[in-house]
CSV table of N, CA, C and O in Angstrom, one decimal:
chain,number,residue,atom,x,y,z
Y,1,PHE,N,-7.3,-7.0,-20.8
Y,1,PHE,CA,-8.5,-7.1,-21.6
Y,1,PHE,C,-9.0,-5.2,-21.7
Y,1,PHE,O,-9.8,-5.3,-22.7
Y,2,ASN,N,-9.0,-4.9,-21.3
Y,2,ASN,CA,-10.0,-4.3,-20.2
Y,2,ASN,C,-9.4,-2.9,-21.4
Y,2,ASN,O,-10.4,-1.9,-22.0
Y,3,ILE,N,-8.2,-2.3,-21.5
Y,3,ILE,CA,-7.4,-1.5,-23.0
Y,3,ILE,C,-8.5,-2.5,-23.8
Y,3,ILE,O,-9.3,-1.2,-24.0
Y,4,ALA,N,-8.5,-3.7,-24.4
Y,4,ALA,CA,-8.9,-3.6,-25.6
Y,4,ALA,C,-10.1,-3.5,-26.1
Y,4,ALA,O,-10.7,-2.7,-26.7
Y,5,PHE,N,-11.0,-3.9,-24.6
Y,5,PHE,CA,-12.4,-3.5,-24.4
Y,5,PHE,C,-13.4,-2.3,-24.7
Y,5,PHE,O,-14.0,-2.2,-26.3
Y,6,ASN,N,-12.3,-1.4,-24.3
Y,6,ASN,CA,-12.8,0.3,-24.2
Y,6,ASN,C,-12.7,0.7,-25.2
Y,6,ASN,O,-13.4,1.5,-26.5
Y,7,LEU,N,-11.7,0.7,-26.1
Y,7,LEU,CA,-11.0,0.8,-27.8
Y,7,LEU,C,-11.7,-0.2,-28.7
Y,7,LEU,O,-12.1,0.6,-29.7
Y,8,LEU,N,-12.5,-1.1,-29.5
Y,8,LEU,CA,-13.6,-2.2,-29.4
Y,8,LEU,C,-14.3,-1.2,-29.6
Y,8,LEU,O,-14.9,-1.8,-30.2
Y,9,GLN,N,-15.4,-0.4,-29.2
Y,9,GLN,CA,-15.7,0.1,-28.8
Y,9,GLN,C,-16.3,1.6,-29.8
Y,9,GLN,O,-15.5,1.6,-30.3
Y,10,LYS,N,-17.6,1.1,-30.5
Y,10,LYS,CA,-18.1,2.6,-30.9
Y,10,LYS,C,-18.8,3.6,-30.5
Y,10,LYS,O,-19.9,3.5,-30.1
Y,11,PRO,N,-18.4,4.9,-30.4
Y,11,PRO,CA,-16.4,5.5,-30.2
Y,11,PRO,C,-16.0,4.8,-29.4
Y,11,PRO,O,-16.3,4.3,-27.6
Y,12,PRO,N,-15.1,4.1,-29.6
Y,12,PRO,CA,-13.2,4.2,-28.5
Y,12,PRO,C,-13.5,5.0,-27.2
Y,12,PRO,O,-13.8,6.2,-27.3
Y,13,LEU,N,-13.8,4.1,-26.0
Y,13,LEU,CA,-13.7,5.4,-24.8
Y,13,LEU,C,-12.3,5.4,-24.5
Y,13,LEU,O,-11.3,4.6,-23.0
Y,14,TRP,N,-12.0,6.0,-24.4
Y,14,TRP,CA,-10.6,7.0,-24.5
Y,14,TRP,C,-10.1,6.8,-22.9
Y,14,TRP,O,-8.9,7.0,-22.5
Y,15,THR,N,-11.0,7.7,-22.7
Y,15,THR,CA,-11.3,8.7,-20.9
Y,15,THR,C,-9.9,6.9,-19.8
Y,15,THR,O,-9.6,7.1,-19.3
Y,16,PRO,N,-11.8,5.9,-20.4
Y,16,PRO,CA,-11.1,4.2,-18.9
Y,16,PRO,C,-9.8,3.7,-19.6
Y,16,PRO,O,-9.0,2.9,-19.2
Y,17,VAL,N,-9.9,4.1,-21.3
Y,17,VAL,CA,-8.3,3.4,-22.0
Y,17,VAL,C,-6.6,4.6,-21.1
Y,17,VAL,O,-5.7,4.2,-20.4
Y,18,ALA,N,-7.0,5.6,-20.3
Y,18,ALA,CA,-6.2,6.4,-20.8
Y,18,ALA,C,-5.6,5.9,-18.3
Y,18,ALA,O,-4.3,5.7,-18.2
Y,19,TRP,N,-6.6,5.9,-18.6
Y,19,TRP,CA,-6.6,5.5,-16.5
Y,19,TRP,C,-6.6,4.3,-16.3
Y,19,TRP,O,-5.4,4.3,-15.8
Y,20,ALA,N,-6.5,3.5,-17.7
Y,20,ALA,CA,-5.6,1.8,-17.2
Y,20,ALA,C,-4.5,2.6,-17.2
Y,20,ALA,O,-3.3,1.1,-17.2
Y,21,CYS,N,-4.5,3.1,-18.7
Y,21,CYS,CA,-2.4,3.0,-19.1
Y,21,CYS,C,-2.2,3.9,-17.5
Y,21,CYS,O,-0.5,3.3,-17.4
Y,22,PHE,N,-3.1,4.3,-16.9
Y,22,PHE,CA,-2.1,5.2,-16.3
Y,22,PHE,C,-1.5,3.9,-15.0
Y,22,PHE,O,-0.8,3.7,-14.0
Y,23,PHE,N,-2.5,3.4,-13.4
Y,23,PHE,CA,-3.0,2.8,-13.7
Y,23,PHE,C,-1.2,1.8,-13.3
Y,23,PHE,O,-1.0,1.0,-12.7
Y,24,ILE,N,-1.3,1.1,-14.9
Y,24,ILE,CA,-0.4,-0.8,-15.4
Y,24,ILE,C,1.2,0.7,-14.5
Y,24,ILE,O,2.2,0.3,-14.5
Y,25,VAL,N,1.2,1.4,-15.4
Y,25,VAL,CA,3.0,2.8,-16.1
Y,25,VAL,C,3.2,2.5,-14.3
Y,25,VAL,O,4.1,2.4,-13.3
Y,26,GLY,N,2.4,3.2,-12.9
Y,26,GLY,CA,1.7,3.4,-11.4
Y,26,GLY,C,3.0,2.7,-10.6
Y,26,GLY,O,3.2,2.1,-10.5
Y,27,HIS,N,1.7,0.4,-11.1
Y,27,HIS,CA,2.1,0.2,-10.4
Y,27,HIS,C,3.5,-0.4,-11.1
Y,27,HIS,O,4.0,-1.6,-10.3
Y,28,SER,N,4.2,-1.2,-12.7
Y,28,SER,CA,4.4,-1.7,-13.2
Y,28,SER,C,5.9,0.0,-12.0
Y,28,SER,O,6.8,-1.5,-12.0
Y,29,VAL,N,6.7,0.4,-12.3
Y,29,VAL,CA,7.0,1.8,-11.3
Y,29,VAL,C,7.9,0.9,-9.8
Y,29,VAL,O,8.8,1.3,-9.4
Y,30,GLN,N,6.0,0.7,-9.0
Y,30,GLN,CA,6.3,0.5,-7.3
Y,30,GLN,C,7.0,-1.0,-7.9
Y,30,GLN,O,7.6,-1.7,-6.8
Y,31,ILE,N,6.1,-2.3,-8.7
Y,31,ILE,CA,6.2,-3.5,-9.1
Y,31,ILE,C,7.9,-3.1,-8.8
Y,31,ILE,O,9.1,-3.6,-8.2
Y,32,VAL,N,8.6,-1.8,-9.7
Y,32,VAL,CA,10.0,-1.8,-9.8
Y,32,VAL,C,11.0,-1.6,-9.1
Y,32,VAL,O,11.8,-2.3,-8.6
Y,33,ARG,N,10.6,-0.8,-8.1
Y,33,ARG,CA,11.3,-0.4,-6.9
Y,33,ARG,C,10.6,-1.0,-6.3
Y,33,ARG,O,12.0,-1.4,-4.4
Y,34,LEU,N,10.1,-2.4,-5.6
Y,34,LEU,CA,10.1,-3.2,-4.9
Y,34,LEU,C,11.2,-4.5,-5.0
Y,34,LEU,O,12.2,-4.9,-4.1
Y,35,ILE,N,10.9,-4.7,-6.7
Y,35,ILE,CA,12.6,-5.5,-6.9
Y,35,ILE,C,13.8,-5.1,-6.8
Y,35,ILE,O,14.3,-5.6,-5.8
Y,36,LEU,N,14.0,-4.4,-6.7
Y,36,LEU,CA,15.7,-2.9,-6.3
Y,36,LEU,C,16.1,-3.0,-5.0
Y,36,LEU,O,16.8,-3.2,-4.2
Y,37,ALA,N,14.5,-2.8,-4.0
Y,37,ALA,CA,14.6,-2.8,-3.4
Y,37,ALA,C,15.1,-4.5,-1.9
Y,37,ALA,O,15.8,-4.1,-0.9
Y,38,HIS,N,14.5,-5.1,-1.9
Y,38,HIS,CA,15.0,-6.5,-2.2
Y,38,HIS,C,16.4,-7.0,-2.4
Y,38,HIS,O,16.3,-8.4,-2.4
Y,39,GLN,N,16.7,-6.2,-2.9
Y,39,GLN,CA,18.2,-6.4,-4.3
Y,39,GLN,C,20.0,-7.1,-3.0
Y,39,GLN,O,20.0,-5.8,-2.3
Y,40,PRO,N,20.2,-8.0,-2.6
Y,40,PRO,CA,21.0,-8.5,-1.6
Y,40,PRO,C,22.3,-7.2,-1.7
Y,40,PRO,O,22.3,-6.5,-2.7
Y,41,VAL,N,22.6,-6.8,-0.6
Y,41,VAL,CA,23.7,-6.2,-0.5
Y,41,VAL,C,25.0,-6.2,0.2
Y,41,VAL,O,24.4,-7.7,1.0
Y,42,THR,N,26.1,-5.4,0.3
Y,42,THR,CA,27.0,-6.7,0.7
Y,42,THR,C,27.4,-4.9,1.8
Y,42,THR,O,27.6,-3.9,1.9
Y,43,ILE,N,27.3,-5.1,3.5
Y,43,ILE,CA,28.4,-4.5,4.7
Y,43,ILE,C,29.7,-5.3,4.4
Y,43,ILE,O,29.8,-6.0,4.8
Y,44,PRO,N,30.0,-4.1,4.5
Y,44,PRO,CA,32.0,-3.7,5.3
Y,44,PRO,C,32.7,-4.8,6.5
Y,44,PRO,O,31.6,-4.2,7.1
Y,45,ALA,N,33.1,-5.8,6.0
Y,45,ALA,CA,33.1,-6.8,7.1
Y,45,ALA,C,33.6,-5.7,8.5
Y,45,ALA,O,33.3,-6.4,9.8
Y,46,GLU,N,34.0,-4.1,8.4
Y,46,GLU,CA,34.7,-3.5,9.6
Y,46,GLU,C,33.2,-3.1,10.3
Y,46,GLU,O,32.8,-2.0,11.1
Y,47,TYR,N,32.1,-2.5,9.9
Y,47,TYR,CA,30.3,-2.3,9.3
Y,47,TYR,C,29.7,-3.0,9.5
Y,47,TYR,O,28.4,-2.6,10.3
Y,48,ARG,N,30.4,-4.5,9.5
Y,48,ARG,CA,28.7,-5.7,10.0
Y,48,ARG,C,28.8,-5.5,11.2
Y,48,ARG,O,27.1,-5.6,11.6
Y,49,ASN,N,28.8,-5.3,13.2
Y,49,ASN,CA,29.2,-5.6,14.1
Y,49,ASN,C,27.9,-4.2,14.2
Y,49,ASN,O,27.5,-4.8,14.6
Y,50,VAL,N,28.6,-3.0,13.7
Y,50,VAL,CA,27.4,-2.3,13.7
Y,50,VAL,C,25.8,-2.1,13.0
Y,50,VAL,O,25.8,-1.8,14.1
Y,51,TYR,N,26.5,-2.7,12.7
Y,51,TYR,CA,24.3,-3.1,11.3
Y,51,TYR,C,24.0,-3.6,12.1
Y,51,TYR,O,22.7,-3.5,13.4
Y,52,GLU,N,24.3,-5.0,13.2
Y,52,GLU,CA,24.4,-5.6,14.2
Y,52,GLU,C,23.3,-5.1,15.4
Y,52,GLU,O,22.9,-6.4,15.4
Y,53,LYS,N,24.1,-5.3,15.8
Y,53,LYS,CA,23.9,-4.3,16.6
Y,53,LYS,C,24.0,-2.8,17.5
Y,53,LYS,O,22.7,-2.7,18.0
Y,54,ALA,N,23.5,-1.7,16.8
Y,54,ALA,CA,22.7,-1.0,16.3
Y,54,ALA,C,21.6,-0.5,15.7
Y,54,ALA,O,21.2,0.2,16.4
Y,55,PHE,N,22.0,-1.5,14.1
Y,55,PHE,CA,20.6,-1.0,13.2
Y,55,PHE,C,19.9,-2.3,13.2
Y,55,PHE,O,18.9,-1.9,13.6
Y,56,LYS,N,19.8,-3.0,13.8
Y,56,LYS,CA,19.5,-4.0,12.6
Y,56,LYS,C,18.1,-4.5,13.6
Y,56,LYS,O,17.1,-4.7,14.0
Y,57,PRO,N,18.2,-4.6,16.0
Y,57,PRO,CA,17.7,-4.3,16.5
Y,57,PRO,C,16.5,-3.2,16.2
Y,57,PRO,O,15.3,-3.6,16.7
Y,58,TRP,N,16.5,-2.5,15.3
Y,58,TRP,CA,16.3,-1.3,16.2
Y,58,TRP,C,15.0,-1.7,14.5
Y,58,TRP,O,14.3,-0.9,14.2
Y,59,GLY,N,15.1,-2.6,13.8
Y,59,GLY,CA,14.2,-2.8,12.5
Y,59,GLY,C,14.5,-2.0,10.6
Y,59,GLY,O,14.3,-2.7,10.0
Y,60,PHE,N,15.8,-2.2,10.8
Y,60,PHE,CA,16.6,-0.8,10.2
Y,60,PHE,C,17.6,-3.0,8.8
Y,60,PHE,O,17.3,-3.6,9.8
Y,61,SER,N,17.1,-2.5,7.0
Y,61,SER,CA,17.3,-3.1,7.3
Y,61,SER,C,18.5,-3.1,6.3
Y,61,SER,O,19.0,-2.4,6.5
Y,62,GLN,N,19.1,-4.1,5.9
Y,62,GLN,CA,20.7,-3.4,5.3
Y,62,GLN,C,20.7,-2.8,4.6
Y,62,GLN,O,21.4,-2.1,4.2
Y,63,GLN,N,19.1,-2.6,3.2
Y,63,GLN,CA,20.0,-2.1,2.2
Y,63,GLN,C,19.1,-1.1,3.3
Y,63,GLN,O,20.0,0.6,2.3
Y,64,HIS,N,18.6,0.0,4.1
Y,64,HIS,CA,18.5,0.7,5.1
Y,64,HIS,C,19.8,1.5,4.8
Y,64,HIS,O,20.3,2.5,5.6
Y,65,PHE,N,21.0,0.5,5.9
Y,65,PHE,CA,22.7,1.1,6.7
Y,65,PHE,C,22.7,0.8,5.5
Y,65,PHE,O,23.5,1.7,5.3
Y,66,ALA,N,22.6,0.6,4.2
Y,66,ALA,CA,24.1,0.5,3.2
Y,66,ALA,C,23.4,2.4,2.5
Y,66,ALA,O,24.3,2.9,2.0
Y,67,LYS,N,22.2,2.4,2.4
Y,67,LYS,CA,22.0,3.3,1.8
Y,67,LYS,C,22.3,4.7,2.6
Y,67,LYS,O,22.2,5.7,2.1
Y,68,LEU,N,22.3,4.9,4.2
Y,68,LEU,CA,22.8,5.2,5.0
Y,68,LEU,C,24.1,5.2,5.5
Y,68,LEU,O,24.3,7.0,4.9
Y,69,MET,N,25.6,5.0,5.0
Y,69,MET,CA,26.2,4.6,5.1
Y,69,MET,C,26.3,5.2,3.4
Y,69,MET,O,27.9,5.5,4.1
Y,70,GLN,N,26.5,5.5,2.4
Y,70,GLN,CA,26.1,5.6,0.7
Y,70,GLN,C,26.2,7.5,1.6
Y,70,GLN,O,26.8,8.0,1.0
Y,71,GLU,N,25.1,7.7,1.7
Y,71,GLU,CA,24.2,9.4,2.5
Y,71,GLU,C,25.7,9.9,3.7
Y,71,GLU,O,25.9,10.9,2.7
Y,72,VAL,N,26.0,9.4,4.2
Y,72,VAL,CA,26.7,9.9,5.7
Y,72,VAL,C,27.5,8.8,5.4
Y,72,VAL,O,27.5,7.8,6.2
Y,73,PRO,N,29.0,8.7,5.0
Y,73,PRO,CA,29.9,8.2,5.0
Y,73,PRO,C,30.7,7.4,6.5
Y,73,PRO,O,30.6,9.5,7.6
Y,74,PRO,N,30.8,6.7,6.1
Y,74,PRO,CA,31.0,6.2,8.3
Y,74,PRO,C,33.1,6.7,8.6
Y,74,PRO,O,33.8,6.4,7.2
Y,75,SER,N,33.6,6.9,9.5
Y,75,SER,CA,34.9,6.9,9.9
Y,75,SER,C,34.7,5.8,10.5
Y,75,SER,O,33.8,5.7,11.6
Y,76,LEU,N,35.8,4.8,11.1
Y,76,LEU,CA,36.7,4.0,12.5
Y,76,LEU,C,37.6,5.3,13.4
Y,76,LEU,O,38.1,5.2,11.9
Y,77,VAL,N,37.2,5.0,14.4
Y,77,VAL,CA,38.4,6.3,14.5
Y,77,VAL,C,38.3,5.8,15.9
Y,77,VAL,O,38.6,5.3,16.8
Y,78,ASP,N,40.0,5.3,16.3
Y,78,ASP,CA,40.8,4.4,17.1
Y,78,ASP,C,41.2,6.5,18.8
Y,78,ASP,O,41.9,6.3,17.6
Y,79,HIS,N,40.3,5.3,20.2
Y,79,HIS,CA,40.9,6.7,21.2
Y,79,HIS,C,42.2,6.0,22.2
Y,79,HIS,O,41.2,4.6,21.5
Y,80,LYS,N,42.9,7.1,22.3
Y,80,LYS,CA,42.9,7.0,23.5
Y,80,LYS,C,43.2,7.1,25.0
Y,80,LYS,O,41.9,7.4,24.4
Y,81,THR,N,43.5,6.0,25.1
Y,81,THR,CA,42.7,5.9,26.8
Y,81,THR,C,42.7,7.3,27.8
Y,81,THR,O,44.3,7.6,27.5
Y,82,GLY,N,41.9,8.0,27.6
Y,82,GLY,CA,41.8,9.0,28.1
Y,82,GLY,C,41.5,10.3,28.0
Y,82,GLY,O,41.5,11.2,27.9
Y,83,GLU,N,41.3,10.0,26.7
Y,83,GLU,CA,41.0,10.7,25.8
Y,83,GLU,C,39.4,10.7,25.6
Y,83,GLU,O,38.4,10.4,25.8
Y,84,TYR,N,38.8,12.0,25.1
Y,84,TYR,CA,37.6,12.9,25.2
Y,84,TYR,C,37.7,12.3,23.0
Y,84,TYR,O,37.7,12.6,22.7
Y,85,VAL,N,36.2,11.3,23.9
Y,85,VAL,CA,35.8,11.3,22.4
Y,85,VAL,C,34.1,12.8,22.2
Y,85,VAL,O,34.9,13.7,20.8
Y,86,VAL,N,34.0,12.9,23.3
Y,86,VAL,CA,33.1,14.3,23.3
Y,86,VAL,C,33.0,14.7,24.3
Y,86,VAL,O,33.1,13.8,25.2
Y,87,SER,N,33.0,16.7,23.8
Y,87,SER,CA,33.1,17.8,25.3
Y,87,SER,C,31.5,17.8,25.6
Y,87,SER,O,31.0,17.8,24.4
Y,88,GLN,N,31.3,18.3,26.7
Y,88,GLN,CA,30.0,18.7,27.4
Y,88,GLN,C,30.1,20.2,26.2
Y,88,GLN,O,31.1,21.1,27.0
Y,89,GLY,N,29.4,20.3,26.6
Y,89,GLY,CA,28.6,22.0,25.5
Y,89,GLY,C,29.4,22.3,24.1
Y,89,GLY,O,28.7,22.9,23.6
Y,90,SER,N,30.0,20.4,23.4
Y,90,SER,CA,30.6,21.2,22.8
Y,90,SER,C,29.3,21.2,21.3
Y,90,SER,O,28.3,20.3,21.1
Y,91,ASP,N,29.8,21.1,20.2
Y,91,ASP,CA,29.0,21.2,18.5
Y,91,ASP,C,28.2,19.3,18.0
Y,91,ASP,O,30.0,19.2,18.5
Y,92,VAL,N,28.2,20.0,18.4
Y,92,VAL,CA,27.6,18.1,17.7
Y,92,VAL,C,28.1,18.1,16.2
Y,92,VAL,O,27.2,17.9,15.5
Y,93,LEU,N,29.0,17.4,15.6
Y,93,LEU,CA,29.0,17.4,14.4
Y,93,LEU,C,29.3,16.1,13.9
Y,93,LEU,O,29.1,16.0,13.1
Y,94,SER,N,28.9,15.1,14.9
Y,94,SER,CA,29.2,13.4,13.9
Y,94,SER,C,28.7,13.4,15.3
Y,94,SER,O,28.2,13.4,17.3
Y,95,ILE,N,27.8,11.8,15.0
Y,95,ILE,CA,27.5,10.7,15.8
Y,95,ILE,C,28.9,9.1,15.9
Y,95,ILE,O,29.3,9.1,15.9
Y,96,HIS,N,28.9,9.1,17.0
Y,96,HIS,CA,29.9,7.9,18.0
Y,96,HIS,C,28.9,6.2,18.5
Y,96,HIS,O,27.8,6.8,18.6
Y,97,TYR,N,29.2,6.0,17.8
Y,97,TYR,CA,28.7,4.9,18.4
Y,97,TYR,C,30.2,3.5,18.3
Y,97,TYR,O,31.3,3.3,17.9
Y,98,LEU,N,30.2,2.8,19.7
Y,98,LEU,CA,31.3,3.4,20.4
Y,98,LEU,C,30.9,1.5,20.0
Y,98,LEU,O,30.7,0.4,20.2
Y,99,VAL,N,32.8,0.8,19.6
Y,99,VAL,CA,31.9,-0.5,18.7
Y,99,VAL,C,32.9,-1.6,20.1
Y,99,VAL,O,32.3,-2.8,20.3
Y,100,GLU,N,34.4,-1.4,20.3
Y,100,GLU,CA,34.9,-2.0,20.8
Y,100,GLU,C,35.5,-1.8,22.7
Y,100,GLU,O,35.4,-0.4,22.5
Y,101,GLY,N,35.2,-1.6,23.8
Y,101,GLY,CA,36.2,-1.3,24.9
Y,101,GLY,C,34.3,-0.6,25.3
Y,101,GLY,O,33.7,-0.9,26.1
Y,102,GLN,N,34.6,0.3,26.7
Y,102,GLN,CA,34.1,1.3,27.2
Y,102,GLN,C,34.8,2.3,27.4
Y,102,GLN,O,36.0,2.8,27.3
Y,103,LEU,N,33.0,3.0,27.9
Y,103,LEU,CA,33.3,4.7,27.8
Y,103,LEU,C,33.8,5.1,28.8
Y,103,LEU,O,31.7,4.6,29.6
Y,104,ALA,N,33.7,6.8,29.5
Y,104,ALA,CA,33.4,6.9,31.2
Y,104,ALA,C,32.2,8.1,29.9
Y,104,ALA,O,32.8,9.2,29.9
Y,105,VAL,N,31.1,8.2,31.5
Y,105,VAL,CA,31.0,9.3,30.3
Y,105,VAL,C,30.1,10.4,31.8
Y,105,VAL,O,30.4,9.6,33.0
Y,106,GLU,N,30.9,11.0,31.5
Y,106,GLU,CA,30.1,13.1,32.6
Y,106,GLU,C,30.9,13.8,32.7
Y,106,GLU,O,30.3,14.1,31.1
Y,107,GLN,N,29.0,14.3,33.2
Y,107,GLN,CA,28.0,15.7,33.0
Y,107,GLN,C,28.7,16.2,34.0
Y,107,GLN,O,28.9,16.2,35.8
Y,108,ASP,N,29.9,18.0,34.5
Y,108,ASP,CA,29.2,18.9,34.9
Y,108,ASP,C,31.4,18.5,35.8
Y,108,ASP,O,30.6,18.8,37.9
Y,109,GLY,N,32.1,17.1,35.2
Y,109,GLY,CA,33.0,17.1,36.8
Y,109,GLY,C,32.3,15.9,36.9
Y,109,GLY,O,33.5,14.5,38.0
Y,110,VAL,N,31.2,15.6,36.8
Y,110,VAL,CA,31.2,14.2,38.4
Y,110,VAL,C,30.2,12.7,36.7
Y,110,VAL,O,29.7,12.8,36.2
Y,111,ASP,N,30.9,11.6,37.5
Y,111,ASP,CA,30.9,10.5,36.9
Y,111,ASP,C,29.6,10.5,36.5
Y,111,ASP,O,29.1,9.8,37.9
Y,112,LEU,N,28.7,9.8,35.5
Y,112,LEU,CA,27.2,9.2,35.6
Y,112,LEU,C,27.2,8.3,35.5
Y,112,LEU,O,26.2,7.0,35.2
Y,113,ASN,N,27.4,7.5,33.9
Y,113,ASN,CA,27.5,6.3,33.9
Y,113,ASN,C,29.3,5.4,33.4
Y,113,ASN,O,30.2,6.2,33.1
Y,114,MET,N,29.0,4.5,32.4
Y,114,MET,CA,30.7,3.9,32.3
Y,114,MET,C,29.8,3.1,30.7
Y,114,MET,O,28.6,1.9,30.6
Y,115,ILE,N,29.7,3.4,29.1
Y,115,ILE,CA,28.9,3.1,28.2
Y,115,ILE,C,30.1,1.6,27.5
Y,115,ILE,O,31.4,1.5,28.2
Y,116,GLN,N,29.7,0.4,28.2
Y,116,GLN,CA,30.2,-0.9,27.0
Y,116,GLN,C,29.9,-1.2,25.4
Y,116,GLN,O,28.4,-1.0,24.9
Y,117,ALA,N,31.0,-1.8,24.7
Y,117,ALA,CA,30.4,-1.2,23.5
Y,117,ALA,C,29.1,-2.4,22.9
Y,117,ALA,O,29.4,-3.0,24.1
Y,118,GLY,N,28.7,-2.3,22.7
Y,118,GLY,CA,27.0,-2.5,21.8
Y,118,GLY,C,25.4,-2.5,21.3
Y,118,GLY,O,26.3,-1.2,21.7
Y,119,ALA,N,25.4,-3.6,22.0
Y,119,ALA,CA,23.8,-1.9,21.6
Y,119,ALA,C,23.4,-1.6,22.5
Y,119,ALA,O,23.8,-1.4,24.1
Y,120,GLY,N,23.3,0.1,22.0
Y,120,GLY,CA,23.0,0.9,23.0
Y,120,GLY,C,24.2,1.7,24.0
Y,120,GLY,O,24.3,3.1,24.0
Y,121,ALA,N,25.7,1.6,22.8
Y,121,ALA,CA,26.6,2.1,22.4
Y,121,ALA,C,26.6,3.0,22.0
Y,121,ALA,O,28.3,3.7,21.5
Y,122,TRP,N,25.6,3.8,22.0
Y,122,TRP,CA,25.4,5.9,20.8
Y,122,TRP,C,26.2,6.7,22.1
Y,122,TRP,O,25.6,7.0,23.3
Y,123,VAL,N,27.3,7.6,21.4
Y,123,VAL,CA,28.1,8.2,22.7
Y,123,VAL,C,27.6,9.7,22.1
Y,123,VAL,O,27.5,10.0,21.1
Y,124,GLY,N,27.3,10.8,23.0
Y,124,GLY,CA,27.5,11.9,22.5
Y,124,GLY,C,26.7,13.0,23.8
Y,124,GLY,O,26.4,12.5,24.2
Y,125,GLU,N,25.8,14.0,23.7
Y,125,GLU,CA,25.9,15.2,24.1
Y,125,GLU,C,24.7,15.0,25.2
Y,125,GLU,O,23.3,14.0,24.2
Y,126,PHE,N,24.5,14.2,26.5
Y,126,PHE,CA,23.7,13.8,26.8
Y,126,PHE,C,22.3,14.7,26.5
Y,126,PHE,O,22.3,15.6,27.2
Y,127,TRP,N,21.6,14.1,27.0
Y,127,TRP,CA,19.7,15.0,26.8
Y,127,TRP,C,18.6,13.9,27.6
Y,127,TRP,O,18.9,12.3,27.2
Y,128,GLY,N,17.8,13.9,28.8
Y,128,GLY,CA,16.9,13.4,29.1
Y,128,GLY,C,15.4,13.7,28.6
Y,128,GLY,O,15.7,15.2,28.9
Y,129,PRO,N,14.4,12.6,29.7
Y,129,PRO,CA,12.8,13.7,28.7
Y,129,PRO,C,13.0,14.5,29.9
Y,129,PRO,O,11.4,15.6,29.9
Y,130,ASN,N,13.7,14.7,30.3
Y,130,ASN,CA,13.4,15.5,32.3
Y,130,ASN,C,14.5,17.2,32.1
Y,130,ASN,O,14.2,17.8,33.2
Y,131,TYR,N,14.9,17.0,31.2
Y,131,TYR,CA,16.1,18.4,30.6
Y,131,TYR,C,14.8,18.3,29.4
Y,131,TYR,O,15.2,18.0,28.2
Y,132,ASP,N,15.6,20.2,29.3
Y,132,ASP,CA,15.5,21.0,28.2
Y,132,ASP,C,16.9,21.1,27.8
Y,132,ASP,O,17.9,20.4,27.9
Y,133,TRP,N,17.0,21.2,26.2
Y,133,TRP,CA,18.5,20.7,24.7
Y,133,TRP,C,19.4,21.9,26.4
Y,133,TRP,O,20.6,21.5,25.2
Y,134,GLU,N,19.1,22.9,26.4
Y,134,GLU,CA,19.9,23.7,27.8
Y,134,GLU,C,21.1,23.6,29.1
Y,134,GLU,O,21.2,23.3,29.4
Y,135,GLY,N,19.7,21.8,29.6
Y,135,GLY,CA,20.3,21.2,31.0
Y,135,GLY,C,19.0,21.5,31.9
Y,135,GLY,O,19.6,21.3,32.4
Y,136,ARG,N,18.7,22.0,31.4
Y,136,ARG,CA,17.8,22.9,32.9
Y,136,ARG,C,16.6,21.6,33.3
Y,136,ARG,O,16.2,21.3,31.7
Y,137,GLU,N,16.0,21.2,34.4
Y,137,GLU,CA,15.4,19.4,34.6
Y,137,GLU,C,14.5,20.5,34.4
Y,137,GLU,O,13.6,21.8,35.2
Y,138,HIS,N,13.9,20.3,34.3
Y,138,HIS,CA,11.6,20.7,34.2
Y,138,HIS,C,11.6,19.5,35.3
Y,138,HIS,O,11.6,18.5,35.2
Y,139,LYS,N,10.3,20.4,35.7
Y,139,LYS,CA,9.5,20.2,37.1
Y,139,LYS,C,8.6,19.8,37.2
Y,139,LYS,O,8.0,19.9,35.3
């Protein structure tokens, strides 16, 4: 009604009409984005466990997870017992998440931890808040 009122004035008030049209278009775009963001998505069965344990607890929606999988295509890899997944000092070329089994973590030949599959089973080069990126301890 605001647009009609401003157009029926003598002379027509074009500036308020232009602003009203601008806001209508802007709000319409945002409404469409919200509707599309809440469309149901299908997560492939082989990745549902990864979503449930590694992403959902941190607030990732299924839509965010599906978009991540679209942007960075995942792959499932079976490793043999005793095989290295990531070697200390190597370039980080991919992110690993342990879906099944367990994994020994060692640094400089010293066993540090045993990672079990499930939440928090991310695998990669060790970094802690007391160390810099080259592994030197901060005092």
